[in-house]
XYZ file of C-alpha atoms in Angstrom:
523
model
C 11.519 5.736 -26.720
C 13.077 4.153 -30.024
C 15.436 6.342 -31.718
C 17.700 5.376 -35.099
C 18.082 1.220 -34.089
C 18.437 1.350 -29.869
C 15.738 1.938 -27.739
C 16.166 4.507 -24.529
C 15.211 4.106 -20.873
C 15.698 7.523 -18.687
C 14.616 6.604 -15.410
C 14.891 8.698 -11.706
C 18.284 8.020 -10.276
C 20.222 9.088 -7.027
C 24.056 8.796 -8.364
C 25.087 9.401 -4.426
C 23.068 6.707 -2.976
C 20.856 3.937 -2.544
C 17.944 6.267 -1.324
C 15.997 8.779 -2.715
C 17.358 12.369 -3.243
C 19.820 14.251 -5.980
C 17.222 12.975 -8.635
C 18.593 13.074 -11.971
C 17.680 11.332 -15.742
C 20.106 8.527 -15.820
C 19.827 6.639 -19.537
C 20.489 3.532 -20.610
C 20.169 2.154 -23.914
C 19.253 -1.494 -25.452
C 18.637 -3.221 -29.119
C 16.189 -5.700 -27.711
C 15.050 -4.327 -24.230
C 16.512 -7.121 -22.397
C 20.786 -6.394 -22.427
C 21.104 -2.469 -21.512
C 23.924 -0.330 -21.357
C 24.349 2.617 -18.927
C 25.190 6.203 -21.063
C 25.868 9.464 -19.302
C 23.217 10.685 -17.357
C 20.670 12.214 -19.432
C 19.602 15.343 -17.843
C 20.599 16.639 -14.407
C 19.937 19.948 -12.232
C 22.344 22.837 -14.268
C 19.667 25.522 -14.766
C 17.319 27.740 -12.742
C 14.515 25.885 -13.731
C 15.523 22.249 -12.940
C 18.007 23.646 -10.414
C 16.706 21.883 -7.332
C 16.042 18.578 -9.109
C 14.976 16.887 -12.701
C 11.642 14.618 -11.825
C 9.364 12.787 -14.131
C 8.737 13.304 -17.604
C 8.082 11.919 -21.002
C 9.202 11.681 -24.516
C 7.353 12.518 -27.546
C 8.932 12.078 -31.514
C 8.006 15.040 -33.509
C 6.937 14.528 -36.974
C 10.194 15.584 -38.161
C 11.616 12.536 -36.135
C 13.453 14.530 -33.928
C 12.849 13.457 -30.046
C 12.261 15.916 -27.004
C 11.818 15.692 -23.624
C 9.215 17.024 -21.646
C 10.392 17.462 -17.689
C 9.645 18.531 -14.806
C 11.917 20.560 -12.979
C 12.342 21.773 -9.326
C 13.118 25.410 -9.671
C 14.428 27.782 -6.551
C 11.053 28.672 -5.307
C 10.642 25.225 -4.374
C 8.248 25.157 -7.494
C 7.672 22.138 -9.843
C 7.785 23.605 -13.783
C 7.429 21.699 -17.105
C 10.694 21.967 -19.031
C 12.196 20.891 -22.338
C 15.089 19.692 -23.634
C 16.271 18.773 -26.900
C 19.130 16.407 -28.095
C 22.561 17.857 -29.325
C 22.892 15.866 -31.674
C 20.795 14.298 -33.627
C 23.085 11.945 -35.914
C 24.274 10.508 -32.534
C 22.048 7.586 -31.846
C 22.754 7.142 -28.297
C 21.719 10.534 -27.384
C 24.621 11.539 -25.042
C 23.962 15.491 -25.067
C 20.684 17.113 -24.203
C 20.301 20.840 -24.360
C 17.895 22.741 -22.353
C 17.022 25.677 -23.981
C 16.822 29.015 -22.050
C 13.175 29.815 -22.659
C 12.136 27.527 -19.903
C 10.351 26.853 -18.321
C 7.561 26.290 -20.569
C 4.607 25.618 -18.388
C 4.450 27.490 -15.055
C 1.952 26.671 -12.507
C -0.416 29.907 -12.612
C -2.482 30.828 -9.589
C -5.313 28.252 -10.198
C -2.350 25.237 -9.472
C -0.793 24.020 -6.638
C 3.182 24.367 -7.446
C 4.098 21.759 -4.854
C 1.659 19.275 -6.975
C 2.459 19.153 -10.148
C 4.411 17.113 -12.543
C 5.178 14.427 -14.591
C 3.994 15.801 -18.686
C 3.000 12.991 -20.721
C 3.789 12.430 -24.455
C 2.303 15.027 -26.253
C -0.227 14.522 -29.267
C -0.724 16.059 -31.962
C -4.548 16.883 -32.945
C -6.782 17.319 -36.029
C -6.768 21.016 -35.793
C -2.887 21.567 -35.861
C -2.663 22.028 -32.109
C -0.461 19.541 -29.798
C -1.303 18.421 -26.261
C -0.456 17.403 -22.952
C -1.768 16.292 -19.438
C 0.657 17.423 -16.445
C -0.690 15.414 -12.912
C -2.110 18.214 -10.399
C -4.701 18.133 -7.487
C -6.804 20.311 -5.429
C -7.418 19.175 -2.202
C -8.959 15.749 -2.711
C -9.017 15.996 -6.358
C -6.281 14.512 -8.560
C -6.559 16.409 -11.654
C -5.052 16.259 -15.693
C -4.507 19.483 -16.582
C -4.408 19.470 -20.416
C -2.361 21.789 -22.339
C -2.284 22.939 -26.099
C 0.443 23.830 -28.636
C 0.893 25.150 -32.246
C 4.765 25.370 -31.784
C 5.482 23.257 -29.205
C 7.428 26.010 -27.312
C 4.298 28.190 -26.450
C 1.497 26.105 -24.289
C -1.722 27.121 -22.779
C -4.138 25.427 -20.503
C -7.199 24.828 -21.750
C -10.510 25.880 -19.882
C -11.040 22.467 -18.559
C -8.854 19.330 -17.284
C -9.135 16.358 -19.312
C -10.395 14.683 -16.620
C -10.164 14.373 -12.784
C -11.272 12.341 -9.983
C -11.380 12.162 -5.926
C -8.537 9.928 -5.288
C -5.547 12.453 -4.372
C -2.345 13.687 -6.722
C -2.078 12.183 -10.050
C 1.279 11.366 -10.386
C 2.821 10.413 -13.714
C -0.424 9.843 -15.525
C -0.134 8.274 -19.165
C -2.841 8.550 -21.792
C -2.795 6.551 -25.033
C -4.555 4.799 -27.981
C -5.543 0.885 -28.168
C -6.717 -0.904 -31.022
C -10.741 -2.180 -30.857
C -11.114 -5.721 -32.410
C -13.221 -5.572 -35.336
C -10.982 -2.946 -36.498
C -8.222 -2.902 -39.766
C -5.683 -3.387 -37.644
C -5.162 -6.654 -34.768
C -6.665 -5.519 -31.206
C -3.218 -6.341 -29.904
C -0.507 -4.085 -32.311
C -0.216 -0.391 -30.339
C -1.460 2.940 -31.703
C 0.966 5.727 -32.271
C -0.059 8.961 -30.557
C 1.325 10.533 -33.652
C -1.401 8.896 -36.062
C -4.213 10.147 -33.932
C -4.457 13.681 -36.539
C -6.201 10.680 -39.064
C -10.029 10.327 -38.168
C -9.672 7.116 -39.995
C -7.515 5.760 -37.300
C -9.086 7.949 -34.268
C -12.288 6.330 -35.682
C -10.938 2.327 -34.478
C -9.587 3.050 -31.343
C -10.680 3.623 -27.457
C -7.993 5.282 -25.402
C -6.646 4.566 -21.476
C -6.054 7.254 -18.975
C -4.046 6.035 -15.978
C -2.727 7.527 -12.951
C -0.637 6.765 -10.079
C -2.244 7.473 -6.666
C 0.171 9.503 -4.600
C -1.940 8.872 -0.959
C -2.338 5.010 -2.049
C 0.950 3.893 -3.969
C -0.943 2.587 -6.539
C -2.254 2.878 -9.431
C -5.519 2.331 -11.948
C -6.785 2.958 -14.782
C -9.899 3.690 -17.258
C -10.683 2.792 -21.281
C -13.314 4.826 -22.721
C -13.899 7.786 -25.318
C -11.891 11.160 -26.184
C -13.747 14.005 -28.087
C -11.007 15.317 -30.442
C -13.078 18.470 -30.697
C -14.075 18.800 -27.053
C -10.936 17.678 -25.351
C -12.689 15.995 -23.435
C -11.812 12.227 -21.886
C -14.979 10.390 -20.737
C -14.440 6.415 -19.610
C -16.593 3.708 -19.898
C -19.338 3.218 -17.539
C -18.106 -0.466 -16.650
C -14.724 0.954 -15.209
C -14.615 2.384 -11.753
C -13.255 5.447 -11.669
C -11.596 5.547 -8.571
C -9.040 3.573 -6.520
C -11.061 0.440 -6.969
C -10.782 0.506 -10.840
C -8.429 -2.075 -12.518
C -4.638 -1.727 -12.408
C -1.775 -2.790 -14.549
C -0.565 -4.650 -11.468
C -1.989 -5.634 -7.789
C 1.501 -5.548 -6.425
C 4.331 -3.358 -6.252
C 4.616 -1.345 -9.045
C 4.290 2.143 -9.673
C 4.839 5.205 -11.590
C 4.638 3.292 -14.779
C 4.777 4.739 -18.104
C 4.393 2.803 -21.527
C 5.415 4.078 -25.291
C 4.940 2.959 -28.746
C 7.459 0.751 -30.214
C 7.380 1.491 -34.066
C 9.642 -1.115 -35.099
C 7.046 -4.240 -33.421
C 3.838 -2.125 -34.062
C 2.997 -2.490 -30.377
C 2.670 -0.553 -26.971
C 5.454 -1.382 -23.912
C 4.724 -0.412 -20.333
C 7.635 0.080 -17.968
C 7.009 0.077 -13.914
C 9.049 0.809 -10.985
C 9.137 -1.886 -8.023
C 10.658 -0.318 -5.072
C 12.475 -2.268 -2.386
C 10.550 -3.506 0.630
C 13.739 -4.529 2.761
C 15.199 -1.772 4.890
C 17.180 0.814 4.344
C 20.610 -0.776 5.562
C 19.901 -3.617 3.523
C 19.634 -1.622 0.537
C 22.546 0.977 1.990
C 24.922 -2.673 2.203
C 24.010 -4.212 -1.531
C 24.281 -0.543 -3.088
C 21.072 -0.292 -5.312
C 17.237 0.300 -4.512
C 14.205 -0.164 -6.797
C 14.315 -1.807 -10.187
C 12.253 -1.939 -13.451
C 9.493 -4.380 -13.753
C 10.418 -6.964 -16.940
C 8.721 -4.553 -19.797
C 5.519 -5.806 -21.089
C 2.980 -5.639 -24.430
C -0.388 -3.971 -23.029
C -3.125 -3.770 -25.376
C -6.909 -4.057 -25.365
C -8.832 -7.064 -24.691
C -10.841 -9.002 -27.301
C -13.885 -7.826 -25.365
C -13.133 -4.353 -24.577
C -13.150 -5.106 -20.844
C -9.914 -4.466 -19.798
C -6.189 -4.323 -20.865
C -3.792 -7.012 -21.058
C 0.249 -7.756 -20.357
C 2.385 -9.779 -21.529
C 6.356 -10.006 -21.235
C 8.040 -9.180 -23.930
C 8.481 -11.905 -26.234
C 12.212 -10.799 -26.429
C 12.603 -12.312 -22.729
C 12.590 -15.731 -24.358
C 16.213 -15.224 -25.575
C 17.460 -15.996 -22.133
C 15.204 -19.020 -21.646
C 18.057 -22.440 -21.250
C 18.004 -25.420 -19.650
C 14.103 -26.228 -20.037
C 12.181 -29.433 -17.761
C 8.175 -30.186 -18.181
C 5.859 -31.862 -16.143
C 2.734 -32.848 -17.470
C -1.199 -34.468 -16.378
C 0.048 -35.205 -12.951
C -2.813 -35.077 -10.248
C -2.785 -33.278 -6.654
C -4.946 -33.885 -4.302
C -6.153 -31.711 -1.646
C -3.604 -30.770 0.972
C -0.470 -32.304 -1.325
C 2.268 -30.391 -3.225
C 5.142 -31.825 -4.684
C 8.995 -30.356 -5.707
C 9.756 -29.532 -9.492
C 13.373 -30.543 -10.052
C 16.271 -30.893 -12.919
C 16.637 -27.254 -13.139
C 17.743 -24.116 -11.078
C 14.612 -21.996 -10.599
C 16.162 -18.801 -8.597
C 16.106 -17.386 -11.867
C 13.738 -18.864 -13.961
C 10.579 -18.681 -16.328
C 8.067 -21.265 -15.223
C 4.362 -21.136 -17.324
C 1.832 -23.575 -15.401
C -1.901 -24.627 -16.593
C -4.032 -26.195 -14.402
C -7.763 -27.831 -14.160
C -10.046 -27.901 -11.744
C -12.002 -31.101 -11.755
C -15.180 -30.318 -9.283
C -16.420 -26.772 -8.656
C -18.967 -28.189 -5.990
C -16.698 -27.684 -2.897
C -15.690 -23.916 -3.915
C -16.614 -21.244 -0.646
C -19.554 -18.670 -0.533
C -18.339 -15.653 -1.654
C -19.430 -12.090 -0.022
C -20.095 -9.439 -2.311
C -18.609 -6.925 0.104
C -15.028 -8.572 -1.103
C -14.987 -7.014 -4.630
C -13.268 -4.133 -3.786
C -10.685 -5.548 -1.459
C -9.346 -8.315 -3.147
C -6.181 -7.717 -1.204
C -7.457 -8.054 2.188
C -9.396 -11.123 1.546
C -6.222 -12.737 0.436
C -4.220 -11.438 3.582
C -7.531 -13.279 5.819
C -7.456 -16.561 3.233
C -3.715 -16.786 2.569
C -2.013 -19.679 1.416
C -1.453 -21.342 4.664
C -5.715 -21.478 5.078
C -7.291 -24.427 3.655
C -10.191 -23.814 1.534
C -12.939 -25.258 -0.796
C -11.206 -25.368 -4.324
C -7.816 -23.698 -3.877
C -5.678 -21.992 -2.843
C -3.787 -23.863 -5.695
C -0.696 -22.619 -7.533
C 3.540 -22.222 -6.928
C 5.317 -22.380 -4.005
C 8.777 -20.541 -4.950
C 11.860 -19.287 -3.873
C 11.187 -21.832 -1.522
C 13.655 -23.763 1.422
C 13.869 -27.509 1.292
C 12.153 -28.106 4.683
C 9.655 -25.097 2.813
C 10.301 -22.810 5.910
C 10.664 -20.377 3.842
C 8.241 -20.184 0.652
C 6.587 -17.199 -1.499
C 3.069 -18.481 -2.808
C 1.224 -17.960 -5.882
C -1.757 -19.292 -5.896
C -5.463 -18.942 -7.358
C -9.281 -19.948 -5.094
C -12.409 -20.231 -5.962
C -15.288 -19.163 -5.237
C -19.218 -19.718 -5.540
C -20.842 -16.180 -6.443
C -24.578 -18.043 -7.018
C -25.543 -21.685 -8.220
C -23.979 -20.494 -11.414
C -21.075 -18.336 -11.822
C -17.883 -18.037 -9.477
C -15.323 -15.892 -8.855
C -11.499 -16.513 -9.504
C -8.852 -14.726 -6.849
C -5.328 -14.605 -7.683
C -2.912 -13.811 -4.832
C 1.015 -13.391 -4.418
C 1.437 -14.513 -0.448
C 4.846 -13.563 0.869
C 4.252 -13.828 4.626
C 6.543 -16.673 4.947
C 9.183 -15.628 2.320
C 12.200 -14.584 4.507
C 13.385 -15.526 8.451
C 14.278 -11.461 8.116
C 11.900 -10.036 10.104
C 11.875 -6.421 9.870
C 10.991 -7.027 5.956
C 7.927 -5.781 4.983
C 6.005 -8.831 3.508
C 2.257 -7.589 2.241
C 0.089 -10.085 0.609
C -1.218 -8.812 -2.840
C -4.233 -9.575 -4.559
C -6.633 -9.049 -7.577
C -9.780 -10.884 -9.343
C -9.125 -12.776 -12.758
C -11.859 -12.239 -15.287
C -12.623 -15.134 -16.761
C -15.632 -17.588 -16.739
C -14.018 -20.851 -15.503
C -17.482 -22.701 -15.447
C -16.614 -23.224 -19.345
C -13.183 -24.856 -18.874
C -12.419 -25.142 -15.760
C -8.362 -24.177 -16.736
C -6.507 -21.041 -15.151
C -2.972 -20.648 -16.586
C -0.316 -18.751 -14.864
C 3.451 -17.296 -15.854
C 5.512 -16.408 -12.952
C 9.127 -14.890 -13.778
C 11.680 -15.493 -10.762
C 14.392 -13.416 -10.309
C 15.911 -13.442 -6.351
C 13.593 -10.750 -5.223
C 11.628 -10.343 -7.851
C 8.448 -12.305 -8.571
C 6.341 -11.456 -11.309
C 3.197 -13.180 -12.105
C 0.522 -13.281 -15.403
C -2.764 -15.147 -14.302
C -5.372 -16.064 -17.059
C -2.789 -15.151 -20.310
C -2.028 -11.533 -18.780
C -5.499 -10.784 -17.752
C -4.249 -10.198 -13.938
C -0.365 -9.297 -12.900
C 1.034 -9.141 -9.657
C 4.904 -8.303 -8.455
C 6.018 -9.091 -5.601
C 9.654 -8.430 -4.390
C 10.686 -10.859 -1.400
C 14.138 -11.240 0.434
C 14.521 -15.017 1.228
C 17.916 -15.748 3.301
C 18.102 -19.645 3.558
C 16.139 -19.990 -0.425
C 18.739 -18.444 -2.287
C 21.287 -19.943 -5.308
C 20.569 -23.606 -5.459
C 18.908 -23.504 -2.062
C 15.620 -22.032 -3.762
C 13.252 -24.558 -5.070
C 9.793 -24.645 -6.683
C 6.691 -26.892 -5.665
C 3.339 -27.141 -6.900
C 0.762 -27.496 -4.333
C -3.061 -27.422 -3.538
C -4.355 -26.663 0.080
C -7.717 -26.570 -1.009
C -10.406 -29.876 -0.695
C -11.129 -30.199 -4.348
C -8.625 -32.249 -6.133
C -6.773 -30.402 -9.189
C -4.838 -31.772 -12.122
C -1.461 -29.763 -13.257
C -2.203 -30.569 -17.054
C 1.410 -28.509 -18.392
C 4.126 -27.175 -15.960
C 6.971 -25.924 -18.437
C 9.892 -24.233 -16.698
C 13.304 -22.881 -18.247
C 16.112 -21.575 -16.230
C 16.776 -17.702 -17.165
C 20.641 -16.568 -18.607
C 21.263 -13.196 -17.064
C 21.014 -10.428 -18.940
C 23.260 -7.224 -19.903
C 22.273 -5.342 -16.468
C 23.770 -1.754 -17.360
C 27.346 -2.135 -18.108
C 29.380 0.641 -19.288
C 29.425 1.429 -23.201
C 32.781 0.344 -23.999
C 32.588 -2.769 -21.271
């Protein structure tokens, strides 16, 4: 959340080690979301409620502009409770204190909810009829469920008759539901939507709203757009979006229990997600720290309607330095070539490419649209195709034993439109080989018939790789543990292992400062 000039991150931490357990709200705070400083933890286990652990939550700013946190807690019974806390006080802007009161917990789970499942309150919102809301994640066998709640006071809440919606997929963890712009409307399709200006019908009137959840079974997560009857309570999405664990996700790779908010100062909508480690335990045990934040990103609606976007945010570019650019430089099939004069172990690298003949592009099977993933583990990098795979080779060895690929293929769906896959192919990233190195996949919407360009954005950071095909359109993160391609032993290549030739019109690369990663306040 943003609160008086520095914006706050409270995220699950274990202060006694690099695995899970002892969960508590550490917080760190930032004036540009890229330099962070660790505060005080936040919130941690002190009362009956929350006395077995603090887990998921959200923040919501009350129209007074006082900030409170809705948690849940683990309380002796084993039982997961919604909680709240306040701040103590409020003409501190880093938020140090946080009182609990002793009314909790607010929200018990009654005898139609399974106590063991169910968590993770979203930002309230405040409707028409002077009641606030919330959604708390829940299942029932099969059946992940949002349980919706109502307020007048914000102290009192009731569930209402029905969820506001549910679906046979397992728990719904940490499920977020928010506003997005429409184009056509008064305001751009890409500037966020406060939850807090949802009470105006004027507003409520120009926007469509996205319910996502994480999938507790799967890992992963997806996500709908459609309609919410103010009056009803009632979410109903789209018929284009599947609603179900083949729907769209923020991200084909490894990131979960994500959680976006409105920034009020840039008029837009952040997402935050968690990328957990994929080394072992011991490795994570020896370098002291497990699971990180995905770079944050703007999310908004699509021009068409047809899905949501991401973007880093543009406050990344601050750490951009020494720059190189390669441009209109051809590569035939089964070439690549090394991009040099600049360190790219850390690094920003945008590429646009062209595809010059379509004609040699493979027949796709329609029984592949709902495993992307799996075709790309059967068609990796390393297995030539028609047009593509194309794309990055990074964090890559000199003799390219070791190599992470990014790459996009193509393929024929009928004599007239095709069908663009975007993969992140670690299988060959690290000589370690108890790491766990999944190839991760999704389709890119776009219609490349018309220009027959695909960009991509891929942010390198060690073990992180973070990819934007199409302008944002499809993301994939990928964390990878390279032991010969690290420091100035990791290099970048473009390449093409695909028959069609391609053309690399724009390959512009900087070399990424490092940040403010948590320091004390006072460091």
């Amino acid at each position: 959340m943003y609160y008086k000039g520095l914006y706050h991150l409270f995220y699950q931490y274990n202060p006694k080690g690099a695995v899970w357990g002892n969960i508590i709200w550490a917080h760190s705070v930032s004036t540009d979301l890229i330099d962070w400083v660790a505060l005080e933890p936040g919130i941690y286990p002190s009362k009956p409620f929350d006395i077995n652990g603090c887990w998921s939550g959200s923040a919501t700013i009350l129209p007074n502009g006082v900030p409170v946190i809705m948690y849940t807690g683990i309380d002796p019974k084993e039982r997961q409770v919604q909680n709240v806390a306040y701040p103590a006080n409020l003409s501190d802007p880093f938020l140090r204190k946080w009182v609990k009161p002793d009314y909790n917990p607010i929200i018990n789970p009654d005898h139609g909810i399974n106590a063991s499942a169910f968590r993770d309150p979203t930002t309230a919102w405040y409707g028409p009829d002077g009641h606030w809301r919330l959604v708390v994640g829940s299942k029932e066998n099969m059946r992940g469920i949002a349980v919706l709640y109502r307020s007048r006071d914000f102290r009192r809440w009731i569930k209402a008759h029905h969820s506001l919606h549910a679906g046979l997929t397992g728990m719904w963890e940490c499920p977020d539901f928010y506003p997005v712009a429409v184009a056509g409307g008064r305001r751009h399709h890409q500037s966020g939507v406060d939850t807090a200006e949802l009470h105006d019908s004027t507003v409520a009137a120009e926007v469509k709203y996205v319910l996502k959840v994480s999938l507790d079974v799967t890992r992963y997560e997806y996500y709908t757009i459609g309609w919410y009857d103010h009056a009803k309570d009632r979410y109903t999405p789209d018929l284009d979006f599947p609603d179900n664990d083949y729907g769209l996700r923020y991200d084909y790779g490894d990131f979960y229990a994500s959680k976006s908010f409105f920034d009020p100062v840039k008029k837009r909508r952040v997402l935050w997600g968690w990328a957990n480690e994929s080394d072992t335990v011991p490795d994570d045990r020896n370098k002291g720290w497990a699971g990180i934040q995905a770079i944050p990103r703007k999310i908004f609606l699509s021009r068409s309607g047809r899905q949501l976007i991401q973007w880093p945010v543009e406050e990344i570019k601050s750490l951009r330095a020494k720059h190189v650019n390669v441009s209109n430089k051809a590569v035939k099939g089964g070439d690549y070539f090394k991009v040099g004069g600049f360190k790219s172990v850390q690094s920003d690298v945008e590429a646009a490419f062209m595809i010059k003949n379509l004609e040699k592009a493979e027949k796709f099977n329609a029984s592949w649209r709902t495993d992307a993933q799996g075709l790309c583990k059967k068609l990796n990098s390393h297995v030539k195709g028609g047009v593509g795979p194309f794309g990055l080779w990074l964090l890559a060895s000199d003799d390219l034993k070791e190599r992470t690929a990014v790459f996009f293929r193509v393929f024929k769906n009928n004599d007239t439109s095709y069908v663009v896959l975007m993969c992140n192919d670690p299988t060959r990233s690290s000589f370690e080989s108890q790491i766990y190195r999944p190839t991760f996949a999704g389709f890119v919407n776009i219609d490349i018939t018309k220009t027959k360009k695909i960009a991509l954005r891929t942010l390198i950071d060690h073990s992180v790789v973070e990819s934007f095909g199409a302008g944002g359109k499809t993301c994939i993160l990928t964390r990878v543990y390279p032991r010969k391609a690290v420091g100035d032993n990791a290099h970048l290549f473009v390449f093409n292992n695909g028959e069609s030739d391609i053309k690399l019109t724009n390959l512009r690369a900087w070399e990424m400062k490092t940040p403010t990663m948590n320091k004390r306040l006072g460091q």
